[in-house]
Coordinates of C-alpha atoms in Angstrom, one line a residue:
M25 CA -8.9 32.9 24.7
H26 CA -5.3 32.5 26.3
S27 CA -3.9 35.8 27.0
H28 CA 0.0 35.2 25.5
H29 CA 3.8 37.0 27.3
N30 CA 5.9 39.5 25.3
A31 CA 9.2 39.8 26.2
L32 CA 9.2 41.2 28.9
G33 CA 6.6 38.9 30.3
L34 CA 3.7 41.1 30.3
A35 CA 0.7 39.5 29.4
I36 CA -0.8 41.4 26.6
A37 CA -5.2 40.5 26.7
P38 CA -6.6 39.6 23.0
I39 CA -8.2 42.3 21.0
G40 CA -12.4 41.1 20.3
T41 CA -11.9 41.9 17.2
A42 CA -8.0 42.0 16.3
S43 CA -6.7 41.8 12.5
G44 CA -3.2 39.6 11.8
A45 CA -2.1 43.8 11.2
E46 CA -3.4 44.4 14.9
I47 CA -1.3 41.5 15.7
A48 CA 1.7 42.7 13.6
K49 CA 1.3 45.7 15.5
R50 CA 2.5 45.0 18.9
R51 CA 5.5 43.5 16.7
P52 CA 6.1 40.7 18.2
V53 CA 9.8 39.1 18.2
Q54 CA 8.5 35.4 18.1
P55 CA 6.3 34.0 15.4
V56 CA 2.4 34.1 15.5
T57 CA 0.3 32.2 14.2
L58 CA -3.3 33.5 13.8
L59 CA -6.6 31.3 13.9
R60 CA -9.9 32.4 12.7
P61 CA -12.9 29.9 14.1
H62 CA -15.3 31.3 12.0
A63 CA -13.5 29.9 8.7
A64 CA -13.4 26.9 9.8
R65 CA -17.4 26.4 11.2
R66 CA -18.2 28.2 7.2
A67 CA -15.8 24.8 5.9
A68 CA -17.8 22.3 8.1
R69 CA -20.7 23.9 7.5
F70 CA -20.3 24.1 3.7
F71 CA -19.0 20.3 3.7
V72 CA -22.4 18.9 6.3
E73 CA -24.6 21.0 4.1
K74 CA -23.3 20.5 0.8
F75 CA -21.6 17.1 0.1
P76 CA -24.5 14.3 -0.9
G77 CA -23.4 11.9 2.4
K78 CA -21.3 12.1 4.8
S79 CA -17.7 14.4 5.5
I80 CA -15.6 12.8 8.0
Y81 CA -12.1 14.9 9.1
A82 CA -8.8 13.8 8.8
V83 CA -7.5 14.5 12.1
K84 CA -3.8 14.2 10.6
A85 CA -4.1 17.7 8.7
N86 CA -4.8 19.5 11.9
P87 CA -5.4 18.2 14.9
S88 CA -5.1 21.3 16.9
P89 CA -8.7 20.3 20.1
D90 CA -9.6 23.5 19.2
L91 CA -9.9 22.7 16.2
L92 CA -11.8 19.5 16.6
E93 CA -14.4 21.2 18.7
I94 CA -15.8 23.9 16.2
L95 CA -15.5 21.0 13.5
W96 CA -18.0 19.1 16.3
D97 CA -20.0 22.3 16.9
S98 CA -20.1 23.0 13.2
G99 CA -21.7 19.3 12.4
I100 CA -19.0 17.0 12.0
T101 CA -19.6 14.1 13.7
H102 CA -17.3 11.9 12.2
Y103 CA -13.3 11.8 12.2
D104 CA -11.2 9.8 10.2
V105 CA -7.4 8.7 12.4
A106 CA -4.4 6.9 11.6
S107 CA -3.2 6.4 14.7
I108 CA -3.1 5.0 18.0
A109 CA -2.3 8.6 19.1
E110 CA -4.7 9.6 17.5
V111 CA -7.2 8.0 18.2
R112 CA -7.1 8.5 21.7
L113 CA -6.8 12.4 21.4
V114 CA -9.9 12.1 19.3
A115 CA -11.2 10.1 22.0
R116 CA -10.9 12.2 24.9
T117 CA -11.3 15.4 23.8
L118 CA -15.0 14.8 21.7
P119 CA -16.1 11.2 23.7
E120 CA -19.0 11.5 21.6
A121 CA -17.6 11.0 18.0
T122 CA -17.3 8.3 15.5
L123 CA -13.5 7.2 15.0
C124 CA -12.4 5.3 12.0
F125 CA -9.2 3.9 11.9
M126 CA -8.2 4.3 8.1
H127 CA -4.9 3.8 7.9
P128 CA -4.5 0.3 6.0
V129 CA -1.4 -0.3 7.8
K130 CA -1.8 -1.0 11.6
A131 CA -0.2 -2.4 14.9
E132 CA -2.4 -5.7 15.5
E133 CA -2.1 -3.6 19.6
A134 CA -3.6 -0.1 17.8
I135 CA -6.5 -2.1 16.2
E136 CA -7.5 -3.8 19.5
E137 CA -7.0 -0.7 22.0
A138 CA -9.4 1.1 19.3
Y139 CA -12.0 -1.3 19.3
F140 CA -11.6 -3.0 23.4
T141 CA -11.3 0.9 25.4
H142 CA -12.4 3.5 21.9
G143 CA -15.8 1.8 20.6
V144 CA -13.6 2.4 16.9
R145 CA -16.0 0.0 14.7
T146 CA -14.1 0.9 11.3
F147 CA -11.5 0.2 9.7
S148 CA -9.2 0.1 6.5
L149 CA -7.4 -2.2 4.7
D150 CA -5.9 -3.5 1.9
T151 CA -4.5 -6.7 2.0
M152 CA -5.7 -9.9 3.2
D153 CA -2.7 -10.4 5.8
E154 CA -4.2 -6.6 7.5
L155 CA -7.6 -8.3 7.3
Q156 CA -6.9 -11.2 9.5
K157 CA -5.1 -9.0 11.8
I158 CA -8.0 -7.2 12.1
V159 CA -10.2 -10.1 12.1
R160 CA -7.9 -11.4 15.2
A161 CA -7.6 -8.5 17.2
T162 CA -11.5 -7.8 17.9
R163 CA -11.1 -11.6 18.0
G164 CA -13.6 -12.2 15.5
A165 CA -16.4 -8.9 16.3
N166 CA -19.8 -9.2 14.5
D167 CA -19.6 -5.5 14.5
L168 CA -17.1 -4.2 12.4
N169 CA -17.4 -1.6 9.1
L170 CA -14.2 -2.9 7.0
C171 CA -12.8 -0.5 4.1
V172 CA -10.8 -2.0 0.8
R173 CA -8.6 0.7 -0.3
I174 CA -8.3 0.2 -4.4
R175 CA -5.7 1.8 -5.7
V176 CA -6.5 4.3 -7.9
S177 CA -4.3 7.6 -10.2
S178 CA -3.1 10.4 -8.1
D179 CA -2.5 12.5 -11.9
H180 CA -4.6 14.9 -11.7
S181 CA -2.9 15.8 -7.6
K182 CA -0.4 18.2 -6.9
L183 CA 0.7 15.3 -4.3
S184 CA 0.2 11.5 -5.2
L185 CA -1.0 9.2 -2.6
A186 CA -0.6 6.4 -5.0
S187 CA 2.7 4.4 -4.4
K188 CA 1.9 3.6 -0.9
F189 CA -1.6 2.0 0.0
G190 CA -3.8 0.6 -2.0
V191 CA -5.0 -3.3 -3.0
E192 CA -3.0 -4.4 -6.7
T193 CA -6.3 -4.9 -9.0
G194 CA -5.4 -8.8 -9.5
E195 CA -6.1 -9.3 -5.8
V196 CA -9.8 -6.6 -6.1
K197 CA -11.9 -9.4 -6.3
D198 CA -10.1 -12.3 -2.9
L199 CA -9.7 -9.2 -0.9
L200 CA -13.4 -7.8 -1.4
M201 CA -14.9 -11.4 -1.2
A202 CA -13.0 -11.9 2.0
T203 CA -13.8 -9.0 3.8
R204 CA -17.4 -9.1 3.5
Q205 CA -17.2 -12.6 4.8
A206 CA -16.0 -11.1 8.2
A207 CA -18.1 -7.1 7.8
D208 CA -21.2 -6.8 9.0
A209 CA -21.0 -3.7 5.9
L210 CA -18.6 -3.8 3.6
G211 CA -17.0 -0.6 2.4
I212 CA -14.7 0.6 -0.1
C213 CA -13.1 3.3 -0.4
F214 CA -9.2 5.4 -2.4
H215 CA -7.6 8.7 -2.1
V216 CA -6.8 10.4 -5.3
G217 CA -4.1 12.3 -3.8
S218 CA -3.8 15.4 -2.2
Q219 CA -4.8 19.0 -3.6
A220 CA -7.1 17.8 -6.7
M221 CA -7.2 20.1 -9.1
T222 CA -10.2 18.7 -11.5
P223 CA -13.3 16.7 -10.0
A224 CA -12.4 14.1 -12.8
A225 CA -10.3 13.0 -10.3
Y226 CA -12.5 11.1 -9.2
A227 CA -15.2 10.5 -12.1
E228 CA -11.7 7.8 -12.9
A229 CA -11.9 6.5 -9.2
M230 CA -15.4 5.7 -9.5
A231 CA -14.8 3.7 -12.3
R232 CA -12.7 1.8 -11.0
V233 CA -14.9 1.2 -7.7
R234 CA -17.4 0.6 -10.2
A235 CA -15.7 -2.2 -11.7
A236 CA -13.7 -3.8 -8.3
I237 CA -17.5 -4.0 -7.3
V238 CA -18.4 -6.0 -10.9
E239 CA -15.7 -8.3 -10.7
A240 CA -16.2 -9.5 -7.4
A241 CA -19.7 -9.1 -7.6
V242 CA -20.5 -8.5 -3.6
T243 CA -22.9 -5.6 -1.8
V244 CA -21.2 -3.1 -1.2
D245 CA -22.6 -0.5 1.8
I246 CA -20.2 2.3 2.0
V247 CA -18.2 4.4 -0.5
D248 CA -16.1 6.3 0.5
V249 CA -13.8 8.4 -1.5
G250 CA -11.2 9.9 0.6
G251 CA -9.1 13.1 0.4
G252 CA -7.7 15.1 -2.2
F253 CA -10.4 18.5 -1.5
P254 CA -8.5 20.8 -2.4
S255 CA -8.0 24.6 -0.7
S256 CA -7.0 28.3 -3.0
Y257 CA -2.7 28.4 -2.9
P258 CA -0.9 31.1 -5.4
G259 CA -1.5 28.8 -8.7
M260 CA -3.3 26.4 -8.0
E261 CA -6.8 27.9 -8.1
P262 CA -9.0 25.3 -7.9
P263 CA -13.2 25.4 -9.3
P264 CA -16.2 25.3 -7.1
L265 CA -15.6 22.3 -4.4
E266 CA -20.1 22.1 -5.7
A267 CA -18.5 20.5 -8.6
Y268 CA -16.5 18.2 -7.5
F269 CA -19.1 17.4 -5.3
E270 CA -21.8 16.8 -8.4
V271 CA -19.3 14.5 -10.3
I272 CA -18.8 12.3 -7.0
H273 CA -22.7 12.3 -6.5
K274 CA -23.0 11.4 -10.4
G275 CA -20.4 8.5 -9.6
F276 CA -22.4 7.2 -6.3
E277 CA -25.4 6.5 -8.3
N278 CA -24.5 4.8 -11.0
L279 CA -22.9 2.2 -9.0
P280 CA -24.6 -1.3 -8.3
I281 CA -24.9 -0.8 -4.6
S282 CA -27.3 -1.9 -1.6
Y283 CA -30.0 0.9 -1.9
S284 CA -29.1 2.1 2.0
A285 CA -25.5 2.3 0.9
E286 CA -23.4 5.3 2.7
L287 CA -21.3 7.9 0.6
W288 CA -18.2 9.2 2.5
C289 CA -15.2 11.5 2.0
E290 CA -12.5 13.0 4.3
P291 CA -11.6 16.2 4.1
G292 CA -8.6 17.2 6.1
R293 CA -6.8 20.3 4.2
A294 CA -10.5 21.7 2.7
L295 CA -12.2 21.7 6.6
C296 CA -8.9 23.3 7.9
A297 CA -6.1 25.3 5.4
E298 CA -8.1 28.7 5.6
Y299 CA -8.1 28.2 9.7
A300 CA -4.7 29.4 10.3
S301 CA -2.2 31.7 9.4
V302 CA 1.4 32.4 10.7
L303 CA 2.3 36.0 11.2
V304 CA 6.6 36.0 10.8
R305 CA 9.4 39.0 10.9
V306 CA 12.1 39.6 8.7
E307 CA 15.4 38.6 10.7
K308 CA 17.8 39.8 7.3
R309 CA 17.1 40.3 3.7
R310 CA 20.1 39.2 0.9
G311 CA 18.9 40.3 -2.2
D312 CA 16.2 38.2 -2.8
E313 CA 15.9 35.9 -0.2
L314 CA 14.3 36.7 3.3
Y315 CA 15.4 35.6 6.0
I316 CA 12.4 35.4 8.1
N317 CA 11.3 33.7 11.4
D318 CA 9.9 30.3 10.9
G319 CA 10.7 27.7 8.1
A320 CA 11.2 24.3 7.2
Y321 CA 11.3 22.5 10.8
G322 CA 8.2 25.1 11.8
A323 CA 5.0 25.5 9.6
L324 CA 6.3 26.2 6.2
F325 CA 7.4 22.6 6.0
D326 CA 5.9 22.2 2.7
A327 CA 6.7 25.4 1.4
A328 CA 10.5 23.9 2.0
H329 CA 9.6 19.8 0.9
I330 CA 7.2 20.4 -2.1
G331 CA 8.0 23.9 -3.3
W332 CA 4.3 24.9 -1.9
R333 CA 3.4 28.5 -3.0
F334 CA 1.6 30.3 0.1
P335 CA -0.2 33.2 -0.2
V336 CA 1.4 36.6 1.3
Q337 CA 1.1 39.9 2.3
L338 CA 3.3 42.2 4.1
M339 CA 2.5 44.3 6.9
R340 CA 3.3 47.5 7.8
E341 CA 2.4 51.5 9.0
E342 CA 3.6 52.9 5.0
A343 CA 2.0 51.6 3.2
S344 CA 4.9 51.1 -0.2
D345 CA 5.1 52.4 -3.4
A346 CA 7.6 49.6 -4.6
K347 CA 6.8 47.3 -7.6
D348 CA 6.6 43.7 -6.3
M349 CA 9.2 40.7 -6.9
A350 CA 9.7 37.5 -6.1
F351 CA 11.5 36.4 -3.2
S352 CA 12.7 32.9 -1.3
F353 CA 12.8 32.2 2.6
Y354 CA 15.1 30.7 4.6
G355 CA 14.0 30.0 7.9
P356 CA 15.7 30.7 11.4
T357 CA 17.8 27.0 11.8
C358 CA 21.1 26.4 10.6
D359 CA 20.2 24.2 8.3
D360 CA 20.3 24.9 4.6
L361 CA 17.1 23.0 3.9
D362 CA 15.5 25.8 5.7
H363 CA 14.7 27.2 2.6
M364 CA 11.5 28.0 0.8
T365 CA 12.3 28.7 -3.1
G366 CA 8.9 30.5 -3.4
P367 CA 8.3 32.2 -5.4
F368 CA 6.5 34.8 -2.6
M369 CA 5.7 38.2 -4.4
L370 CA 6.3 40.9 -2.2
P371 CA 6.6 44.4 -2.9
A372 CA 10.7 45.2 -3.4
D373 CA 11.3 47.4 -0.8
V374 CA 11.1 44.8 1.8
S375 CA 13.7 44.9 4.9
A376 CA 14.0 43.6 8.2
G377 CA 12.3 44.1 11.0
D378 CA 9.2 43.9 8.2
Y379 CA 5.7 41.2 8.7
I380 CA 5.0 39.2 6.5
E381 CA 1.5 37.2 7.2
I382 CA 2.1 34.0 5.2
G383 CA -1.5 32.5 5.2
M384 CA -3.6 29.2 4.0
L385 CA -1.6 27.0 7.3
G386 CA -4.2 25.6 8.9
A387 CA -3.4 22.5 7.5
Y388 CA -0.3 21.1 7.4
G389 CA 1.1 24.3 9.2
C390 CA 1.3 23.6 12.8
A391 CA 0.8 20.0 12.7
M392 CA 4.1 19.6 11.4
R393 CA 6.1 22.1 13.7
T394 CA 9.0 20.9 15.2
G395 CA 11.5 22.4 17.8
F396 CA 14.2 21.9 15.9
N397 CA 17.3 24.1 16.6
G398 CA 15.8 25.9 19.4
F399 CA 13.2 27.5 17.2
G400 CA 10.0 27.4 17.4
S401 CA 7.2 29.5 19.0
D402 CA 3.4 28.6 20.9
L403 CA 2.1 32.3 20.3
K404 CA -1.4 31.6 19.1
E405 CA -4.3 34.7 18.2
I406 CA -7.8 34.6 17.6
V407 CA -8.1 36.7 15.2
E408 CA -11.8 37.9 13.3
D409 CA -10.8 39.0 9.8
E410 CA -10.7 36.5 6.6
P411 CA -8.1 34.3 5.8
M412 CA -6.4 35.4 2.2
A413 CA -8.8 32.8 -0.1
S414 CA -11.6 31.5 0.4
L415 CA -13.7 28.5 -1.8
Y416 CA -16.2 28.9 0.9
G417 CA -18.2 32.4 -0.1
G418 CA -16.1 34.8 2.8
A419 CA -14.9 38.4 1.5
A420 CA -11.1 38.6 0.0
R421 CA -9.5 40.3 2.1
E422 CA -8.8 44.4 1.3
V423 CA -5.1 44.3 0.5
A424 CA -3.5 48.0 -0.7
R425 CA -2.0 48.0 -4.0
N426 CA 0.8 45.5 -4.0
N427 CA 0.3 42.7 -1.6
V428 CA 0.9 45.8 1.8
V429 CA -1.5 45.0 4.7
K430 CA -1.6 48.8 6.5
L431 CA -1.1 48.5 9.9

């Protein structure tokens, strides 16, 4: 881990067994991202060992090269890339990795470069136009894995992915038949939406897959259940992931598919949410509003724009006797939109100068950062304490009464 510099320009060496509390003791002026490699390793091993098929990491959730290397070392060999920049990034970081270009709408030049330069053989599509584009761009290649994306319900998920992609029901048969002709291996893929709160989402989607296969009467070699595997957040505590795997496996076993067919999934959030949190400082308090030094244009995009509630803990020298109350946050930019409604439950006596750790930001936190208004921080520290919540059997962290971690 690189050392970073404090306000005086002095290098602060990372502490071997640091915790979020120890970093807060140094009173950093900028937000600090706390990285937990052990949590990402644990999540990856869980999927590799327990999912009854192949787990493909959805790079968009967190494209950090350090994380990609941790996942690779933990047994994740396939990566779901959605743009030519992600293709290049993973090819550069993990030259041995298998890349799957799973965005259903791609530039022809991107397909061509992916195929001829980076060895990509797996592509998704949801229209005849895209199929023709892939065939043209790969010059009629005969070694393609082509996955037709069908539309399924997002009703069981916190974030819909149902409206943008997926072949229309009336066109499924023709597209599957045409893709079968062009593909070495034919796949069907879907996405139930992000943060699926019940395994029933996958049972319903698998029923759609079954109907599509029966209608088109094609031999299917790959069934890709996409992402949507949840993490734990306040007010969003999902059932155990094993329950999802069981429902998916059962649905897969019931499909009329090739005996050697493969089952794939594309976890993003589930593999990286626990990997990072952000330590922020309160710069001002106004009633039940806290002005903090990170926000909507930093790691808290989801908290601002879709009202996502992340776990929070106050880090301070003195334990607090104050009861918890609900706060909202303002980020550091001059923009009114830089507002996170929460509610974030913290002791009622929180004040300027206090530090708060905001957890579960490994997914769609660091990835969404901008430098808007000149705010932003690339300070990172590796810590070895547990994330604030875990679906992988990590002991939840010891927190003093009222959401306070004592420094």
